[in-house]
Structure formats: structure tokens, C-alpha cells
């Protein structure tokens, strides 16, 4: 067998003023000059080290915009706990954005009778909702004293003012024109929310899809004003009862279960929010003029995709 050439970095080392032999790789796979190097794997094959030298910002930075994300934090108090609250809230906003994207994808796919694409988006959103719900962990055990240390920094700010969360709620059928009022001073955001208010919700698209599949969804439900909050309908309950009375492996049963998973995780999100708020501030009035715990209790009592739950009593 021909003798393999000796890699350059295996040549005798020469000392440098920095203490690292010239030609040897420093920790992390770089040479002292910052250029990339090769390492030899068992058997003589060379392992490529990462490319570390770029003319400008790194491709990772260009794609992720990490330096933007990590410089968006502007704590307004001296309490170190505020940074946790601020970053956690920003992470929640990012998860809202992803989930809204998934539900828009699912709704569009259902309009096109593309059930596999809709199912994939719904299933992804369930994993994302689990991650969103886990975001409560850093805040779930705040004492009133800990929260009060920076609560004044919130001023009139409150979670119900989140435009992206409002879009998420609208997609669930929780429509309310009054929730656009806080955003009148931001024309672009207000226009986006107004459009979301008047568009069919995800559940509206599900029911229209079921009707096209030959199921007896009531005409009053199909023709309802999508800008109004969805209200349960006995006819829709019977549709889900019919679906769940069929074969367990039926694709419409799987659709129902994907929606049920979403509904359950949304319920858990609302309840986790309620419990965290109770621990941090008790029954005090919330920021931004909300009723605090009383408001959250009302929200936690609402069921998403209601007939999917009530139909189970008749199967």
C-alpha cells in the first residue's frame, strides 16, 4: 500500500510567543491565527474543521439574526428577575408567531381539500404548543414580592394587548371586535387584526371541509358571520358523533383527534397562565386595566372546538 502523505499539522511544532505551537490546533479546532484546520481520524482520514473565517457576519447570524434577538431586551428596573420575565414573554411571542403560521397553513390546506398538509401543520403546532406552555416554567413560582420588584416597570402593559396572541385566539374562533381597540394607534397591526377578525377561523375551515366531504354540517353554521365568536351547535355535535362512531382509523377521526390535542393544549396554556398569575399577584387588578385573575378564570373556562368534547358523551 502506498504510504499516506503526512498532513502539514503533523510536522514538528515550532513554539510561538502565544504558547501554542505553530501549526497545532487550539481548542475548538482552530489554529492560533483563527483559520480552519484539519484533524486526523483513526485510519488516517482527515476530518474537516468548521469554516471559521468570514468577511462579514457569519451565515448563521445572517439567517437567525441572533444579534437582533439578543439585544431586544430593555429592562426598566434594577431587579435581576425582570430579565427573566422579559425574555420569557418575548419567547412566548415567538411561539405565538409560529403557531399562527401553522394554523394558517392548516386552514389554507383545508380550503384546498389537502388533508395531509393540514394534519402535518396541526401536529407540528401541538409540539409547539407544548413548548409554549413550558415557557411558564421560569415564571410559575413567582412570589408576590418577587413580581412586585419589577411589576411597576410594566406600566399599562398587559398580555391581552399582544397582537399575535389575539390573532391566535381569532383563529380558534374567539372573535371580538372590541379586542382591536388597543391597537388603533398602530395602523398596520390594526389592519392585520381587522383582516383576521373577518376571515374564517381554523374551525370554520374544518367544518366547511367536513361539509364538502358529505357530512351534514348545518347551513346556518356554514353561512355564519366569521367576524362573530363561534357558538356551539347541536348539528355540529351530531357530525362529530357520526365521525367518532365510525372506524377508529378513519382519517376524519384522526383530524378530530389532532384538533382535540390542540384544544387541550390551549386549555392547559390558559390554566397555567391563571395559576402563575394567582401565585404572583393573587386577586389584585391586572396591569393594563384588566381584571387579573377574574379575567383569566373566565378565559380558562372556555372550551376550544366545543362540539369535539360534547360529542364524546354520545358515542
Tab-separated table of C-alpha atoms in Angstrom:
chain	number	residue	atom	x	y	z
A	1	UNK	CA	0.000	0.000	0.000
A	2	UNK	CA	1.472	3.473	-0.895
A	3	UNK	CA	2.480	5.467	2.114
A	4	UNK	CA	-0.036	8.194	3.033
A	5	UNK	CA	1.291	11.781	2.885
A	6	UNK	CA	1.930	13.340	6.262
A	7	UNK	CA	-0.527	16.196	6.974
A	8	UNK	CA	1.040	19.605	7.433
A	9	UNK	CA	-0.154	19.854	11.010
A	10	UNK	CA	1.815	16.709	11.902
A	11	UNK	CA	5.124	18.430	11.141
A	12	UNK	CA	7.417	19.229	14.054
A	13	UNK	CA	5.983	22.035	16.113
A	14	UNK	CA	7.662	25.412	16.468
A	15	UNK	CA	6.982	27.469	19.548
A	16	UNK	CA	5.142	30.773	19.254
A	17	UNK	CA	5.009	33.699	21.603
A	18	UNK	CA	1.407	32.837	22.476
A	19	UNK	CA	2.366	29.455	23.897
A	20	UNK	CA	0.586	27.389	21.231
A	21	UNK	CA	2.910	25.560	18.812
A	22	UNK	CA	2.603	26.920	15.284
A	23	UNK	CA	0.671	24.510	13.108
A	24	UNK	CA	-1.094	22.849	16.050
A	25	UNK	CA	-4.797	23.390	16.523
A	26	UNK	CA	-6.016	25.299	19.533
A	27	UNK	CA	-9.112	24.192	21.481
A	28	UNK	CA	-12.158	24.316	19.221
A	29	UNK	CA	-10.295	23.153	16.103
A	30	UNK	CA	-8.730	26.476	15.116
A	31	UNK	CA	-5.146	27.470	14.654
A	32	UNK	CA	-3.838	30.440	16.653
A	33	UNK	CA	-4.428	32.684	13.652
A	34	UNK	CA	-8.138	31.801	13.586
A	35	UNK	CA	-8.032	29.864	10.332
A	36	UNK	CA	-9.529	26.427	9.946
A	37	UNK	CA	-7.540	23.241	10.205
A	38	UNK	CA	-7.843	19.517	9.636
A	39	UNK	CA	-7.716	16.715	12.164
A	40	UNK	CA	-6.836	13.115	11.519
A	41	UNK	CA	-9.391	10.433	12.360
A	42	UNK	CA	-8.494	6.825	13.161
A	43	UNK	CA	-7.424	5.177	9.929
A	44	UNK	CA	-5.759	8.288	8.564
A	45	UNK	CA	-8.832	10.058	7.109
A	46	UNK	CA	-8.966	13.803	7.593
A	47	UNK	CA	-11.882	15.430	9.413
A	48	UNK	CA	-12.773	18.875	8.156
A	49	UNK	CA	-12.914	21.533	10.855
A	50	UNK	CA	-15.643	24.188	10.637
A	51	UNK	CA	-15.093	27.163	8.379
A	52	UNK	CA	-14.460	29.979	10.847
A	53	UNK	CA	-13.173	32.920	8.800
A	54	UNK	CA	-15.792	35.178	7.166
A	55	UNK	CA	-15.512	38.585	5.548
A	56	UNK	CA	-18.555	39.959	7.359
A	57	UNK	CA	-21.137	38.489	9.678
A	58	UNK	CA	-21.489	34.721	9.827
A	59	UNK	CA	-24.085	32.894	7.701
A	60	UNK	CA	-25.710	31.786	10.984
A	61	UNK	CA	-26.135	35.412	12.052
A	62	UNK	CA	-27.464	36.385	8.634
A	63	UNK	CA	-30.131	33.668	8.831
A	64	UNK	CA	-31.103	33.707	12.525
A	65	UNK	CA	-30.498	37.403	13.278
A	66	UNK	CA	-29.298	36.359	16.725
A	67	UNK	CA	-27.652	39.712	17.454
A	68	UNK	CA	-31.034	41.393	16.891
A	69	UNK	CA	-32.888	38.940	19.133
A	70	UNK	CA	-30.362	39.128	21.944
A	71	UNK	CA	-30.334	42.929	22.017
A	72	UNK	CA	-34.106	43.442	22.190
A	73	UNK	CA	-34.166	43.273	25.995
A	74	UNK	CA	-34.578	46.640	27.739
A	75	UNK	CA	-35.241	46.025	31.444
A	76	UNK	CA	-36.781	49.048	33.157
A	77	UNK	CA	-35.928	48.174	36.741
A	78	UNK	CA	-32.829	47.178	38.661
A	79	UNK	CA	-34.292	43.843	39.720
A	80	UNK	CA	-32.457	40.898	38.083
A	81	UNK	CA	-35.702	38.929	37.879
A	82	UNK	CA	-37.121	41.335	35.320
A	83	UNK	CA	-34.759	39.984	32.658
A	84	UNK	CA	-36.271	36.513	33.090
A	85	UNK	CA	-39.801	37.913	32.809
A	86	UNK	CA	-38.931	39.974	29.740
A	87	UNK	CA	-37.126	37.220	27.814
A	88	UNK	CA	-39.798	34.644	28.670
A	89	UNK	CA	-42.503	36.962	27.377
A	90	UNK	CA	-40.550	37.564	24.166
A	91	UNK	CA	-40.098	33.799	23.697
A	92	UNK	CA	-43.861	33.383	24.079
A	93	UNK	CA	-44.406	35.958	21.328
A	94	UNK	CA	-42.159	33.945	19.011
A	95	UNK	CA	-44.128	30.766	19.738
A	96	UNK	CA	-47.393	32.633	19.062
A	97	UNK	CA	-45.957	33.608	15.673
A	98	UNK	CA	-45.013	30.029	14.774
A	99	UNK	CA	-48.375	28.597	15.880
A	100	UNK	CA	-50.345	31.232	13.969
A	101	UNK	CA	-48.271	30.307	10.904
A	102	UNK	CA	-49.112	26.607	11.378
A	103	UNK	CA	-52.831	27.240	11.751
A	104	UNK	CA	-52.879	29.497	8.701
A	105	UNK	CA	-51.147	26.685	6.813
A	106	UNK	CA	-53.723	24.168	8.043
A	107	UNK	CA	-56.656	26.443	7.176
A	108	UNK	CA	-55.334	27.066	3.655
A	109	UNK	CA	-54.751	23.340	3.123
A	110	UNK	CA	-58.308	22.529	4.233
A	111	UNK	CA	-59.672	25.113	1.786
A	112	UNK	CA	-57.816	23.181	-0.910
A	113	UNK	CA	-59.036	19.786	0.423
A	114	UNK	CA	-55.431	18.863	1.226
A	115	UNK	CA	-55.922	16.954	4.468
A	116	UNK	CA	-52.340	15.551	4.775
A	117	UNK	CA	-50.804	19.043	4.713
A	118	UNK	CA	-53.378	20.304	7.208
A	119	UNK	CA	-52.741	17.352	9.511
A	120	UNK	CA	-48.972	17.859	9.397
A	121	UNK	CA	-49.375	21.534	10.354
A	122	UNK	CA	-51.766	20.695	13.209
A	123	UNK	CA	-49.427	18.027	14.560
A	124	UNK	CA	-46.455	20.411	14.430
A	125	UNK	CA	-48.500	23.025	16.245
A	126	UNK	CA	-49.178	20.556	19.069
A	127	UNK	CA	-45.433	20.186	19.670
A	128	UNK	CA	-45.070	23.955	19.511
A	129	UNK	CA	-47.909	24.453	21.994
A	130	UNK	CA	-46.111	22.111	24.380
A	131	UNK	CA	-43.015	24.293	24.093
A	132	UNK	CA	-45.105	27.438	24.531
A	133	UNK	CA	-46.682	26.014	27.673
A	134	UNK	CA	-43.254	25.083	29.030
A	135	UNK	CA	-42.383	28.788	28.829
A	136	UNK	CA	-44.361	29.284	32.032
A	137	UNK	CA	-41.768	27.313	33.993
A	138	UNK	CA	-39.471	30.278	34.761
A	139	UNK	CA	-42.454	32.338	35.970
A	140	UNK	CA	-44.699	29.710	37.530
A	141	UNK	CA	-43.359	30.082	41.083
A	142	UNK	CA	-43.034	33.838	41.418
A	143	UNK	CA	-43.980	35.119	44.865
A	144	UNK	CA	-45.851	38.427	45.160
A	145	UNK	CA	-42.682	40.059	46.478
A	146	UNK	CA	-40.615	38.860	43.540
A	147	UNK	CA	-43.186	40.038	40.999
A	148	UNK	CA	-43.714	43.372	42.761
A	149	UNK	CA	-39.974	44.060	42.476
A	150	UNK	CA	-40.421	44.914	38.803
A	151	UNK	CA	-44.182	44.984	38.222
A	152	UNK	CA	-44.238	48.791	38.097
A	153	UNK	CA	-41.940	48.596	35.039
A	154	UNK	CA	-44.848	47.088	33.085
A	155	UNK	CA	-46.878	50.276	33.449
A	156	UNK	CA	-50.087	49.814	31.472
A	157	UNK	CA	-48.651	46.845	29.570
A	158	UNK	CA	-50.617	43.598	29.704
A	159	UNK	CA	-50.578	40.298	27.875
A	160	UNK	CA	-54.079	40.816	26.488
A	161	UNK	CA	-52.580	43.600	24.345
A	162	UNK	CA	-50.481	41.068	22.392
A	163	UNK	CA	-51.495	41.374	18.740
A	164	UNK	CA	-50.061	37.981	17.803
A	165	UNK	CA	-51.876	36.246	20.646
A	166	UNK	CA	-55.075	37.978	19.501
A	167	UNK	CA	-54.563	36.510	16.024
A	168	UNK	CA	-54.093	33.091	17.633
A	169	UNK	CA	-57.386	33.483	19.529
A	170	UNK	CA	-59.198	34.640	16.384
A	171	UNK	CA	-58.030	31.506	14.570
A	172	UNK	CA	-59.592	29.452	17.365
A	173	UNK	CA	-62.942	31.178	16.778
A	174	UNK	CA	-62.656	33.519	19.776
A	175	UNK	CA	-63.632	36.615	17.801
A	176	UNK	CA	-64.270	40.001	19.408
A	177	UNK	CA	-64.144	43.344	17.587
A	178	UNK	CA	-63.537	45.128	20.901
A	179	UNK	CA	-60.110	43.476	21.129
A	180	UNK	CA	-58.962	45.614	18.193
A	181	UNK	CA	-59.385	48.811	20.222
A	182	UNK	CA	-55.960	48.729	21.955
A	183	UNK	CA	-54.285	48.662	18.533
A	184	UNK	CA	-55.985	51.670	16.918
A	185	UNK	CA	-52.790	53.681	17.342
A	186	UNK	CA	-50.792	51.186	15.242
A	187	UNK	CA	-52.398	51.195	11.747
A	188	UNK	CA	-50.514	48.192	10.331
A	189	UNK	CA	-51.224	45.982	13.329
A	190	UNK	CA	-54.842	47.148	13.466
A	191	UNK	CA	-55.326	46.335	9.777
A	192	UNK	CA	-53.851	42.852	10.224
A	193	UNK	CA	-56.129	42.147	13.168
A	194	UNK	CA	-59.167	43.524	11.350
A	195	UNK	CA	-58.441	41.169	8.458
A	196	UNK	CA	-58.002	38.242	10.862
A	197	UNK	CA	-61.294	39.145	12.558
A	198	UNK	CA	-63.286	38.928	9.325
A	199	UNK	CA	-61.611	35.781	7.957
A	200	UNK	CA	-62.950	32.276	8.694
A	201	UNK	CA	-61.336	30.676	11.731
A	202	UNK	CA	-59.458	27.394	11.597
A	203	UNK	CA	-62.568	25.639	12.949
A	204	UNK	CA	-64.739	27.313	10.286
A	205	UNK	CA	-62.474	25.818	7.636
A	206	UNK	CA	-62.670	22.399	9.311
A	207	UNK	CA	-66.462	22.458	9.258
A	208	UNK	CA	-66.561	23.608	5.625
A	209	UNK	CA	-64.214	20.759	4.751
A	210	UNK	CA	-66.456	18.253	6.544
A	211	UNK	CA	-69.462	19.595	4.624
A	212	UNK	CA	-67.654	19.064	1.326
A	213	UNK	CA	-66.971	15.511	2.469
A	214	UNK	CA	-70.730	14.963	2.631
A	215	UNK	CA	-71.349	15.438	6.351
A	216	UNK	CA	-74.466	17.310	7.444
A	217	UNK	CA	-72.948	20.491	8.837
A	218	UNK	CA	-75.877	22.911	9.340
A	219	UNK	CA	-76.175	25.638	6.704
A	220	UNK	CA	-76.509	28.261	9.431
A	221	UNK	CA	-73.035	27.313	10.680
A	222	UNK	CA	-71.504	27.344	7.208
A	223	UNK	CA	-73.048	30.733	6.379
A	224	UNK	CA	-72.425	32.432	9.721
A	225	UNK	CA	-70.601	35.746	10.020
A	226	UNK	CA	-66.957	34.748	10.632
A	227	UNK	CA	-66.338	38.022	12.496
A	228	UNK	CA	-68.521	36.767	15.360
A	229	UNK	CA	-67.435	34.416	18.152
A	230	UNK	CA	-68.161	30.777	17.326
A	231	UNK	CA	-71.045	29.321	19.344
A	232	UNK	CA	-71.676	25.573	19.797
A	233	UNK	CA	-74.278	23.995	17.536
A	234	UNK	CA	-76.170	20.705	18.122
A	235	UNK	CA	-75.901	19.858	14.429
A	236	UNK	CA	-72.116	20.096	14.530
A	237	UNK	CA	-72.129	17.922	17.640
A	238	UNK	CA	-74.032	15.261	15.688
A	239	UNK	CA	-71.475	15.463	12.878
A	240	UNK	CA	-68.620	14.708	15.279
A	241	UNK	CA	-70.710	11.976	16.906
A	242	UNK	CA	-71.111	10.361	13.480
A	243	UNK	CA	-67.382	10.630	12.763
A	244	UNK	CA	-66.363	9.147	16.109
A	245	UNK	CA	-68.891	6.322	15.760
A	246	UNK	CA	-67.064	5.136	12.644
A	247	UNK	CA	-63.784	3.233	12.261
A	248	UNK	CA	-61.126	4.397	14.705
A	249	UNK	CA	-58.514	4.592	11.943
A	250	UNK	CA	-60.676	6.852	9.759
A	251	UNK	CA	-58.831	9.984	8.636
A	252	UNK	CA	-61.605	12.235	9.936
A	253	UNK	CA	-61.239	10.664	13.374
A	254	UNK	CA	-57.538	11.490	13.158
A	255	UNK	CA	-58.450	15.059	12.184
A	256	UNK	CA	-60.746	15.275	15.192
A	257	UNK	CA	-58.030	13.983	17.483
A	258	UNK	CA	-55.457	16.442	16.115
A	259	UNK	CA	-57.883	19.284	16.817
A	260	UNK	CA	-58.656	17.885	20.263
A	261	UNK	CA	-54.939	17.815	21.075
A	262	UNK	CA	-54.684	21.475	20.062
A	263	UNK	CA	-57.750	22.339	22.147
A	264	UNK	CA	-56.404	20.559	25.215
A	265	UNK	CA	-53.029	22.275	24.988
A	266	UNK	CA	-54.699	25.683	24.599
A	267	UNK	CA	-56.745	24.905	27.721
A	268	UNK	CA	-53.547	23.984	29.560
A	269	UNK	CA	-51.924	27.234	28.409
A	270	UNK	CA	-54.809	29.266	29.809
A	271	UNK	CA	-54.819	27.377	33.105
A	272	UNK	CA	-51.041	27.630	33.513
A	273	UNK	CA	-51.372	31.382	32.946
A	274	UNK	CA	-54.126	31.540	35.549
A	275	UNK	CA	-52.153	29.600	38.174
A	276	UNK	CA	-48.949	31.597	37.601
A	277	UNK	CA	-50.900	34.842	37.974
A	278	UNK	CA	-52.617	33.657	41.145
A	279	UNK	CA	-49.261	32.836	42.704
A	280	UNK	CA	-47.649	36.111	41.683
A	281	UNK	CA	-50.424	38.618	42.470
A	282	UNK	CA	-53.458	36.905	43.975
A	283	UNK	CA	-56.756	38.623	43.138
A	284	UNK	CA	-55.311	42.100	42.564
A	285	UNK	CA	-56.328	44.072	39.475
A	286	UNK	CA	-54.174	43.198	36.486
A	287	UNK	CA	-51.936	45.567	34.562
A	288	UNK	CA	-53.433	47.449	31.653
A	289	UNK	CA	-56.806	47.703	33.377
A	290	UNK	CA	-57.641	44.000	33.118
A	291	UNK	CA	-59.442	42.193	35.919
A	292	UNK	CA	-56.402	39.992	36.506
A	293	UNK	CA	-57.292	36.552	37.845
A	294	UNK	CA	-61.030	37.105	37.266
A	295	UNK	CA	-60.367	37.740	33.562
A	296	UNK	CA	-58.145	34.674	33.281
A	297	UNK	CA	-60.679	32.468	35.080
A	298	UNK	CA	-63.284	33.452	32.520
A	299	UNK	CA	-60.901	32.659	29.665
A	300	UNK	CA	-59.843	29.321	31.187
A	301	UNK	CA	-63.477	28.225	31.374
A	302	UNK	CA	-63.971	28.482	27.616
A	303	UNK	CA	-63.653	25.295	25.554
A	304	UNK	CA	-61.950	25.361	22.165
A	305	UNK	CA	-63.747	23.418	19.385
A	306	UNK	CA	-66.621	22.710	21.826
A	307	UNK	CA	-68.554	20.004	19.936
A	308	UNK	CA	-65.459	17.810	19.778
A	309	UNK	CA	-65.807	17.488	23.539
A	310	UNK	CA	-69.566	17.246	23.957
A	311	UNK	CA	-69.978	14.687	21.126
A	312	UNK	CA	-67.954	12.164	23.132
A	313	UNK	CA	-70.828	11.793	25.567
A	314	UNK	CA	-72.976	10.323	22.769
A	315	UNK	CA	-70.561	7.870	21.184
